[in-house]
Coordinates of C-alpha atoms (C1' of nucleotides) in Angstrom, one line a residue:
Chain O
X1167 CA 63.4 100.8 152.9
X1168 CA 62.4 103.9 154.8
X1169 CA 65.6 105.5 153.6
X1170 CA 64.0 108.3 151.7
X1171 CA 62.0 110.8 153.7
X1172 CA 59.7 112.0 150.8
X1173 CA 57.1 109.7 149.5
X1174 CA 57.7 110.6 145.9
X1175 CA 61.1 109.1 146.1
X1176 CA 59.9 106.0 147.9
X1177 CA 57.2 105.5 145.3
X1178 CA 59.8 106.0 142.5
X1179 CA 62.1 103.3 144.0
X1180 CA 59.4 100.8 144.4
X1181 CA 57.9 101.4 141.0
X1182 CA 61.3 101.2 139.3
X1183 CA 62.0 97.9 140.9
X1184 CA 58.6 96.7 139.7
X1185 CA 59.2 98.0 136.2
X1186 CA 62.6 96.3 136.0
X1187 CA 61.1 93.0 137.0
X1188 CA 58.2 93.5 134.6
X1189 CA 55.7 93.3 137.5
X1190 CA 53.7 95.2 135.0
X1191 CA 53.1 93.1 131.8
X1192 CA 54.4 94.6 128.6
X1193 CA 51.9 97.0 127.1
X1194 CA 49.7 96.8 130.1
X1195 CA 47.9 99.8 131.4
X1196 CA 49.1 101.0 134.8
X1197 CA 46.2 101.9 137.1
X1198 CA 47.0 104.8 139.2
X1199 CA 44.4 104.5 141.9
X1200 CA 45.3 100.9 142.4
X1201 CA 48.9 101.9 142.9
X1202 CA 48.0 104.6 145.4
X1203 CA 46.6 101.9 147.8
X1204 CA 49.4 99.5 147.0
X1205 CA 52.1 102.0 147.8
X1206 CA 50.3 104.1 150.4
X1207 CA 50.9 107.4 148.7
X1208 CA 48.5 109.9 147.1
X1209 CA 48.3 110.4 143.4
X1210 CA 50.5 113.5 143.2
X1211 CA 53.8 111.9 144.2
X1212 CA 52.8 108.7 142.5
X1213 CA 52.4 110.5 139.2
X1214 CA 55.6 112.3 139.8
X1215 CA 57.3 108.9 140.0
X1216 CA 55.6 107.6 137.0
X1217 CA 56.6 110.5 134.9
X1218 CA 60.2 110.0 135.9
X1219 CA 60.0 106.4 134.8
X1220 CA 58.6 107.5 131.5
X1221 CA 61.5 109.8 130.9
X1222 CA 63.9 107.0 131.8
X1223 CA 62.3 104.6 129.3
X1224 CA 60.6 102.2 131.7
X1225 CA 57.1 103.3 130.9
X1226 CA 55.2 105.1 128.2
X1227 CA 52.5 107.7 128.6
X1228 CA 49.6 108.2 126.2
X1229 CA 47.8 111.5 126.6
X1230 CA 44.4 111.0 128.1
X1231 CA 45.0 107.3 128.7
X1232 CA 47.6 107.3 131.4
X1233 CA 50.7 105.2 131.7
X1234 CA 51.6 101.9 130.2
X1235 CA 54.4 99.4 130.6
X1236 CA 57.0 99.6 127.9
X1237 CA 56.5 97.0 125.2
X1238 CA 59.0 94.1 125.2
X1239 CA 60.1 93.6 121.6
X1240 CA 63.3 92.0 120.2
X1241 CA 64.0 95.2 118.2
X1242 CA 63.9 97.4 121.3
X1243 CA 66.1 95.0 123.3
X1244 CA 68.6 94.9 120.5
X1245 CA 68.6 98.7 120.4
X1246 CA 69.5 98.7 124.0
X1247 CA 72.3 96.2 123.5
X1248 CA 73.7 98.4 120.8
X1249 CA 73.6 101.5 123.0
X1250 CA 75.3 99.6 125.7
X1251 CA 78.0 98.6 123.3
X1252 CA 78.4 102.2 122.3
X1253 CA 78.7 103.5 125.9
X1254 CA 81.0 100.8 127.1
X1255 CA 83.3 101.1 124.1
X1256 CA 83.6 104.8 124.7
X1257 CA 84.2 104.1 128.4
X1258 CA 87.1 101.8 127.5
X1259 CA 88.6 104.4 125.1
X1260 CA 88.4 107.1 127.7
X1261 CA 89.4 104.9 130.6
X1262 CA 92.6 103.8 128.8
X1263 CA 93.4 107.4 128.1
X1264 CA 92.7 108.7 131.5
X1265 CA 92.6 106.1 134.4
X1266 CA 95.8 105.6 136.4
X1267 CA 97.2 102.1 136.9
X1268 CA 95.8 101.9 140.5
X1269 CA 92.3 102.3 139.2
X1270 CA 92.7 99.6 136.6
X1271 CA 94.4 97.3 139.0
X1272 CA 91.4 97.7 141.3
X1273 CA 89.2 96.5 138.4
X1274 CA 91.4 93.4 138.0
X1275 CA 91.2 93.0 141.8
X1276 CA 87.4 92.8 141.6
X1277 CA 87.8 90.0 139.0
X1278 CA 90.1 88.1 141.4
X1279 CA 87.7 88.6 144.3
X1280 CA 84.7 87.3 142.4
X1281 CA 86.4 84.5 140.5
X1282 CA 85.4 81.7 142.9
X1283 CA 81.9 82.9 143.4
X1284 CA 81.5 83.4 139.7
X1285 CA 82.5 79.8 139.0
X1286 CA 80.4 78.1 141.6
X1287 CA 77.3 80.4 141.9
X1288 CA 74.1 78.9 140.6
X1289 CA 71.9 81.9 141.3
X1290 CA 71.1 83.8 138.2
X1291 CA 70.4 87.1 140.1
X1292 CA 73.7 87.0 141.9
X1293 CA 75.6 86.1 138.7
X1294 CA 74.0 88.9 136.9
X1295 CA 74.8 91.4 139.6
X1296 CA 78.5 90.4 139.6
X1297 CA 78.5 90.8 135.8
X1298 CA 76.8 94.2 135.9
X1299 CA 79.1 95.4 138.6
X1300 CA 82.2 94.5 136.6
X1301 CA 80.8 96.4 133.6
X1302 CA 79.9 99.4 135.7
X1303 CA 83.4 99.5 137.3
X1304 CA 84.8 99.3 133.8
X1305 CA 82.6 102.3 132.8
X1306 CA 83.7 104.3 135.8
X1307 CA 87.2 104.2 134.6
X1308 CA 86.1 106.7 132.0
X1309 CA 85.6 109.3 134.8
X1310 CA 82.5 110.3 132.9
X1311 CA 79.5 110.6 135.2
X1312 CA 77.0 111.0 132.4
X1313 CA 78.3 107.9 130.6
X1314 CA 77.9 106.0 133.8
X1315 CA 74.5 107.3 134.4
X1316 CA 73.2 106.3 131.0
X1317 CA 74.8 102.9 131.1
X1318 CA 73.2 102.2 134.5
X1319 CA 69.9 103.1 132.9
X1320 CA 70.4 100.8 129.9
X1321 CA 71.5 98.0 132.2
X1322 CA 68.3 98.3 134.3
X1323 CA 66.2 98.2 131.2
X1324 CA 67.7 95.0 129.8
X1325 CA 68.2 93.4 133.2
X1326 CA 65.1 91.3 133.1
X1327 CA 65.9 89.8 129.7
X1328 CA 69.4 89.0 130.8
X1329 CA 68.1 87.4 134.0
X1330 CA 65.8 85.1 132.1
X1331 CA 68.6 84.2 129.8
X1332 CA 70.8 83.3 132.8
X1333 CA 68.0 81.3 134.4
X1334 CA 67.6 79.3 131.3
X1335 CA 71.3 78.6 131.0
X1336 CA 71.4 77.4 134.6
X1337 CA 68.5 75.1 134.1
X1338 CA 70.0 73.7 130.9
X1339 CA 73.1 73.0 132.9
X1340 CA 75.0 74.7 130.1
X1341 CA 76.0 77.5 132.4
X1342 CA 79.4 76.2 133.3
X1343 CA 80.9 76.6 129.9
X1344 CA 79.1 79.8 129.0
X1345 CA 79.8 81.3 132.4
X1346 CA 83.5 80.5 132.2
X1347 CA 83.6 82.1 128.7
X1348 CA 82.0 85.2 130.1
X1349 CA 84.4 85.3 133.0
X1350 CA 87.4 84.9 130.9
X1351 CA 86.0 87.5 128.5
X1352 CA 86.0 89.9 131.4
X1353 CA 89.6 88.9 132.1
X1354 CA 90.6 89.5 128.5
X1355 CA 89.0 92.9 128.5
X1356 CA 90.6 93.9 131.8
X1357 CA 94.0 92.8 130.7
X1358 CA 93.8 94.7 127.4
X1359 CA 92.8 97.8 129.3
X1360 CA 95.6 97.3 131.7
X1361 CA 98.0 97.0 128.8
X1362 CA 96.4 100.2 127.4
X1363 CA 95.6 98.4 124.1
X1364 CA 92.5 100.2 123.0
X1365 CA 91.5 98.3 119.9
X1366 CA 91.8 94.8 121.4
X1367 CA 89.9 95.9 124.5
X1368 CA 87.1 97.4 122.5
X1369 CA 87.0 94.4 120.2
X1370 CA 86.8 92.0 123.1
X1371 CA 84.0 94.0 124.7
X1372 CA 82.0 94.1 121.5
X1373 CA 82.3 90.4 121.0
X1374 CA 81.3 89.9 124.6
X1375 CA 78.2 92.0 124.3
X1376 CA 77.2 91.0 120.8
X1377 CA 77.2 87.3 121.6
X1378 CA 74.0 87.9 123.5
X1379 CA 72.3 90.2 121.1
X1380 CA 72.3 87.6 118.4
X1381 CA 70.0 85.5 120.5
X1382 CA 67.8 88.4 121.3
X1383 CA 64.7 87.2 119.5
X1384 CA 64.6 83.9 121.2
X1385 CA 65.5 85.6 124.5
X1386 CA 62.5 87.9 124.3
X1387 CA 60.2 85.1 123.4
X1388 CA 61.4 83.2 126.4
X1389 CA 61.0 86.3 128.6
X1390 CA 57.4 86.6 127.4
X1391 CA 56.7 83.0 128.4
X1392 CA 58.1 83.6 131.9
X1393 CA 55.9 86.6 132.3
X1394 CA 52.7 85.0 131.3
X1395 CA 53.3 81.6 132.8
X1396 CA 54.5 82.8 136.2
X1397 CA 55.7 79.5 137.7
X1398 CA 59.3 80.5 138.7
Chain X
X1395 CA 52.5 126.3 119.7
X1396 CA 49.0 125.4 120.9
X1397 CA 49.7 122.0 119.5
X1398 CA 49.4 120.0 122.7
X1399 CA 46.0 119.9 124.4
X1400 CA 47.2 119.2 127.9
X1401 CA 48.9 121.9 129.9
X1402 CA 51.6 119.7 131.3
X1403 CA 53.0 119.1 127.8
X1404 CA 52.7 122.8 126.9
X1405 CA 54.6 123.7 130.1
X1406 CA 57.2 121.0 129.3
X1407 CA 57.8 122.4 125.8
X1408 CA 58.2 125.9 127.0
X1409 CA 60.4 125.0 130.0
X1410 CA 62.6 122.8 127.8
X1411 CA 63.2 125.7 125.4
X1412 CA 64.0 127.9 128.3
X1413 CA 66.4 125.4 129.8
X1414 CA 68.2 124.8 126.4
X1415 CA 68.7 128.6 126.1
X1416 CA 69.8 128.8 129.7
X1417 CA 67.0 131.3 130.5
X1418 CA 67.6 130.0 134.0
X1419 CA 71.1 130.8 135.0
X1420 CA 73.4 127.9 135.9
X1421 CA 72.8 126.7 139.5
X1422 CA 70.0 129.1 139.9
X1423 CA 66.9 128.1 141.9
X1424 CA 63.8 127.7 139.9
X1425 CA 60.8 129.4 141.5
X1426 CA 57.7 127.4 141.0
X1427 CA 55.0 129.9 141.9
X1428 CA 56.7 132.5 139.7
X1429 CA 56.5 130.0 136.8
X1430 CA 52.9 129.2 137.3
X1431 CA 52.0 132.8 136.5
X1432 CA 54.5 133.0 133.7
X1433 CA 53.2 129.9 132.0
X1434 CA 49.6 130.1 133.1
X1435 CA 49.4 126.6 134.5
X1436 CA 48.9 125.4 138.0
X1437 CA 51.7 123.8 140.0
X1438 CA 50.7 120.2 139.4
X1439 CA 51.4 120.1 135.6
X1440 CA 54.3 122.5 136.1
X1441 CA 56.0 120.2 138.5
X1442 CA 55.3 117.3 136.2
X1443 CA 57.2 119.1 133.5
X1444 CA 60.0 120.1 135.8
X1445 CA 60.5 116.5 136.9
X1446 CA 60.7 115.3 133.3
X1447 CA 63.4 117.9 132.7
X1448 CA 65.3 116.6 135.7
X1449 CA 65.2 113.1 134.3
X1450 CA 66.5 114.5 131.0
X1451 CA 69.4 116.2 132.6
X1452 CA 68.3 119.8 132.1
X1453 CA 67.6 120.5 135.7
X1454 CA 68.5 119.1 139.1
X1455 CA 66.3 118.6 142.1
X1456 CA 67.3 118.9 145.7
X1457 CA 64.9 117.3 148.2
X1458 CA 63.1 120.0 150.2
X1459 CA 64.7 122.8 148.2
X1460 CA 63.1 122.4 144.8
X1461 CA 64.5 122.6 141.3
X1462 CA 67.7 124.2 140.1
X1463 CA 69.2 124.9 136.7
X1464 CA 72.0 122.4 135.8
X1465 CA 75.4 123.7 136.5
X1466 CA 77.5 124.8 133.5
X1467 CA 81.0 123.3 134.0
X1468 CA 83.7 122.4 131.5
X1469 CA 83.8 118.9 132.9
X1470 CA 80.1 118.3 132.3
X1471 CA 80.2 119.7 128.8
X1472 CA 83.2 117.5 127.9
X1473 CA 81.3 114.5 129.3
X1474 CA 78.5 115.3 127.0
X1475 CA 80.8 115.6 124.0
X1476 CA 82.2 112.2 124.8
X1477 CA 78.8 110.6 125.0
X1478 CA 77.9 112.2 121.8
X1479 CA 81.1 110.7 120.2
X1480 CA 80.1 107.3 121.6
X1481 CA 76.5 107.4 120.2
X1482 CA 77.5 108.8 116.8
X1483 CA 80.3 106.3 116.4
X1484 CA 77.9 103.5 117.1
X1485 CA 75.4 105.0 114.7
X1486 CA 78.0 105.0 111.9
X1487 CA 78.9 101.4 112.7
X1488 CA 75.3 100.2 112.6
X1489 CA 74.4 102.5 109.7
X1490 CA 77.1 101.1 107.5
X1491 CA 76.0 97.6 108.4
X1492 CA 72.4 98.1 108.0
X1493 CA 71.3 101.2 105.9
X1494 CA 70.7 100.6 102.2
X1495 CA 72.3 102.8 99.5
X1496 CA 69.2 104.9 99.0
X1497 CA 69.3 106.0 102.6
X1498 CA 72.9 106.9 102.5
X1499 CA 72.4 108.7 99.2
X1500 CA 69.7 110.7 100.9
X1501 CA 72.2 111.9 103.5
X1502 CA 74.6 113.0 100.8
X1503 CA 71.7 114.7 99.2
X1504 CA 71.1 116.7 102.3
X1505 CA 74.7 117.9 102.2
X1506 CA 74.3 119.0 98.6
X1507 CA 71.1 120.9 99.4
X1508 CA 72.6 122.8 102.2
X1509 CA 76.0 123.3 100.8
X1510 CA 75.3 126.8 99.5
X1511 CA 73.4 128.0 102.6
X1512 CA 76.2 126.5 104.8
X1513 CA 78.8 128.6 103.0
X1514 CA 77.0 131.9 102.9
X1515 CA 75.0 131.8 106.1
X1516 CA 76.1 134.2 108.8
X1517 CA 73.4 133.2 111.4
X1518 CA 74.8 131.1 114.2
X1519 CA 71.4 129.5 115.0
X1520 CA 70.8 128.5 111.4
X1521 CA 74.2 127.1 111.0
X1522 CA 73.9 125.1 114.1
X1523 CA 70.6 123.7 113.1
X1524 CA 71.9 122.5 109.7
X1525 CA 74.9 120.9 111.5
X1526 CA 72.7 119.2 114.0
X1527 CA 70.3 118.0 111.4
X1528 CA 73.1 116.4 109.5
X1529 CA 74.3 114.6 112.6
X1530 CA 70.8 113.5 113.4
X1531 CA 70.3 112.1 109.9
X1532 CA 73.5 110.3 110.2
X1533 CA 72.3 108.8 113.5
X1534 CA 69.1 107.8 111.9
X1535 CA 70.9 105.5 109.5
X1536 CA 71.5 103.2 112.5
X1537 CA 67.8 102.5 112.5
X1538 CA 68.1 102.6 116.3
X1539 CA 65.4 104.7 117.9
X1540 CA 66.9 104.7 121.3
X1541 CA 70.3 105.8 120.0
X1542 CA 68.6 108.7 118.1
X1543 CA 66.6 109.7 121.2
X1544 CA 69.6 109.8 123.4
X1545 CA 71.6 111.7 120.9
X1546 CA 68.9 114.3 120.5
X1547 CA 68.9 114.8 124.2
X1548 CA 72.7 115.2 124.4
X1549 CA 72.6 117.7 121.5
X1550 CA 70.0 119.8 123.2
X1551 CA 72.1 119.9 126.3
X1552 CA 75.2 121.1 124.6
X1553 CA 73.4 123.3 122.1
X1554 CA 73.8 126.5 124.0
X1555 CA 77.6 126.2 124.3
X1556 CA 77.9 125.3 120.6
X1557 CA 75.8 128.3 119.7
X1558 CA 78.0 130.7 121.7
X1559 CA 81.0 129.1 120.1
X1560 CA 79.6 129.7 116.6
X1561 CA 78.6 133.2 117.5
X1562 CA 82.1 134.0 118.5
X1563 CA 83.5 132.5 115.3
X1564 CA 81.3 134.6 113.2
X1565 CA 82.2 137.8 115.1
X1566 CA 85.8 137.0 114.7
X1567 CA 85.3 136.6 111.0
X1568 CA 87.1 133.3 111.3
X1569 CA 84.0 131.4 110.4
X1570 CA 84.7 131.0 106.8
X1571 CA 87.7 128.7 107.3
X1572 CA 86.3 126.8 110.2
X1573 CA 82.9 126.5 108.6
X1574 CA 84.3 125.1 105.4
X1575 CA 86.4 122.7 107.4
X1576 CA 83.2 121.5 109.2
X1577 CA 81.3 121.2 106.0
X1578 CA 84.0 119.2 104.3
X1579 CA 84.3 117.1 107.4
X1580 CA 80.7 116.2 106.9
X1581 CA 81.4 115.4 103.4
X1582 CA 84.3 113.1 104.4
X1583 CA 82.2 111.3 106.9
X1584 CA 79.3 110.9 104.4
X1585 CA 81.6 109.6 101.7
X1586 CA 83.3 107.1 104.0
X1587 CA 79.8 105.8 105.1
X1588 CA 78.8 105.6 101.5
X1589 CA 81.9 103.5 100.7
X1590 CA 81.0 101.4 103.7
X1591 CA 84.4 102.0 105.3
X1592 CA 83.7 101.9 109.0
X1593 CA 87.1 102.8 110.5
X1594 CA 87.7 105.9 108.3
X1595 CA 84.2 107.1 108.9
X1596 CA 84.4 106.7 112.7
X1597 CA 87.8 108.3 112.8
X1598 CA 86.6 111.3 110.8
X1599 CA 83.7 111.7 113.0
X1600 CA 85.7 111.6 116.2
X1601 CA 88.2 114.1 114.8
X1602 CA 85.2 116.3 113.9
X1603 CA 83.7 116.2 117.4
X1604 CA 86.9 116.2 119.3
X1605 CA 88.1 119.3 117.7
X1606 CA 85.5 121.2 119.8
X1607 CA 86.0 119.4 123.1
X1608 CA 89.6 120.6 123.4
X1609 CA 88.4 124.2 123.6
X1610 CA 85.7 123.4 126.1
X1611 CA 87.1 125.2 129.0
X1612 CA 87.3 128.5 127.1
X1613 CA 83.9 127.8 125.5
X1614 CA 82.3 127.5 128.9
X1615 CA 83.9 130.6 130.1
X1616 CA 82.6 132.4 127.1
X1617 CA 79.2 131.0 127.6
X1618 CA 79.2 132.2 131.1
X1619 CA 80.0 135.7 130.0
X1620 CA 77.2 135.7 127.5
X1621 CA 74.8 134.6 130.2
X1622 CA 75.7 137.2 132.7
X1623 CA 76.3 140.1 130.3
X1624 CA 73.1 139.8 128.3
X1625 CA 73.9 142.1 125.4
X1626 CA 73.3 139.8 122.4
Chain F
dG126 C1' 24.4 87.7 114.8
dT127 C1' 26.7 91.9 114.3
dT128 C1' 27.0 96.7 114.7
dT129 C1' 25.8 101.0 116.6
dT130 C1' 24.4 104.0 120.1
dG131 C1' 24.0 105.6 124.6
dA132 C1' 24.7 106.4 129.3
dA133 C1' 27.1 105.0 133.4
dA134 C1' 31.4 104.1 135.6
dA135 C1' 36.0 104.6 135.9
dT136 C1' 40.1 107.0 135.1
dT137 C1' 43.0 110.7 133.9
dG138 C1' 44.4 115.7 134.1
dT139 C1' 44.3 119.9 136.8
dA140 C1' 43.5 123.2 140.5
dT141 C1' 43.8 124.3 145.0
dA142 C1' 44.3 123.9 149.9
dC143 C1' 47.1 122.7 153.7
dA144 C1' 51.2 121.0 156.4
dG145 C1' 55.9 121.0 157.1
dG146 C1' 60.5 122.4 156.3
dC147 C1' 63.8 125.9 154.6
dC148 C1' 65.6 130.4 154.2
dT149 C1' 66.2 135.1 155.7
dG150 C1' 66.6 138.8 158.5
dT151 C1' 66.7 140.5 163.1
dC152 C1' 67.9 140.5 167.7
dG153 C1' 70.7 139.3 171.5
dA154 C1' 75.0 137.4 173.5
dT155 C1' 79.9 136.9 173.7
Chain G
dA35 C1' 82.1 143.2 165.6
dT36 C1' 81.1 138.5 164.9
dC37 C1' 78.6 134.7 165.8
dG38 C1' 74.5 132.2 167.2
dA39 C1' 69.5 131.6 168.2
dC40 C1' 64.9 132.6 166.9
dA41 C1' 60.7 134.1 164.6
dG42 C1' 58.4 135.1 160.5
dG43 C1' 57.5 134.4 155.8
dC44 C1' 58.2 131.8 151.8
dC45 C1' 58.4 127.7 149.3
dT46 C1' 58.1 123.0 148.6
dG47 C1' 55.7 118.4 149.1
dT48 C1' 51.4 116.1 149.5
dA49 C1' 46.5 115.2 149.8
dT50 C1' 42.2 115.8 147.9
dA51 C1' 38.4 117.6 145.2
dC52 C1' 36.6 118.5 140.7
dA53 C1' 36.3 118.5 135.7
dA54 C1' 36.8 116.4 131.4
dT55 C1' 37.8 112.5 128.8
dT56 C1' 37.9 107.8 127.9
dT57 C1' 36.4 103.2 128.5
dT58 C1' 33.0 99.8 129.4
dC59 C1' 28.9 97.6 129.1
dA60 C1' 24.4 96.8 127.8
dA61 C1' 20.5 97.6 125.0
dA62 C1' 18.5 98.5 120.6
dA63 C1' 18.7 98.7 115.6
dC64 C1' 20.0 96.7 111.3

DNA sequence: GTTTTGAAAATTGTATACAGGCCTGTCGAT
DNA sequence: ATCGACAGGCCTGTATACAATTTTCAAAAC
């Protein structure tokens, strides 16, 4: 963890992790002096990190009142899902137009590698990481660094909700079916990209993403309950 | 301009304006102590503002070396154009699905209002502002605040290049034709949205945006020349 | 019992001082 | 003449102190 030499960067990494996991409750005020002790840095680099997180959408800042955790509302989450759909659709379009066969084959290779783990894994965090990695690799086919950067940001901001969703699916035992569907969706997308068929690929992607966003309201409610009844 | 009470916000506004206009040359190192005098703020709020601009993509930060102006490369600009296409396409899709007729009519109304000014105006900055405003209004139909926020950011980051482009078109006298094309393109897009025809609307939009991105390499070269031969 | 007022406490925003690293320019060696 | 080491100054990163504002809490008035 002592990777970064400067304390502002260290504070930023830790705070971002906390923000992703909603260690701050939605809407809650973030106390600076408490964090200085917790992270062993002074207020200057701490505030630098907090400001970065504001610009990235993890926190909000009210003048004269300091920093607050972003609210967790169904509307906001749905917005993020829509932006995600926008960015990934574009990535597919550009990827099909630009990526060479080797790159696309590499994406399919990743699916092959993770197929077994994906089917057997019962750990929500691991499943989500594999899923996210596939989507990031897909996005990287675009060769567009800005697109990738924005998508990474969006993914981090919806990660918690998706995690809670997966948790629930595993508990309900309904994961197997849904999980397989997700995996085969990835396969469908990858194959369409490989065949350079833009419309089918984009359509498959949008179906894949939109499936979740329909359940968003319930998802957010569930996420709230997990946050305020911290048993798991 | 003395709108914001806190100096960090004031510094941020001024710095962002400077960054948009490339008052810092591409790749140039930003000297903090020089800016503290220029903006009459101390280093703490100044650095806060600089960090925000880094997170927004206007500046870069090298550890131990401070802040630098973002580089101005054709690849980067093209990436931004692609992201813009992604966001606006999504906005159209969502807008058609969600906006009521009154909202769409309001968009058309804006076109009517500005039609005369658009045809006669010879001021690049004003033309660009009208164009940008149309696209922002279009984006707002989506009802997606995050989408709007990201698009606003992208627009600011390509504004300078677009401005230089318009400048050149006006000087060449070739504006009339191109300008009319642009205006009628807006009309085509708006009408397709009004008719709730998603595919044609998106297609028209992509044509409209992509037209520029083909000339990006030349555009960036021109922008460079304007930056380093400051006559205008 | 509710609301208002007031002061104290806590917290944020800003300035400034200091430490450490980076860059530059000079000097010496090959 | 070119390259490399080194010293000095400059700049960045961080800590801390101070000022101003906000929040809190309790007491008093209605």
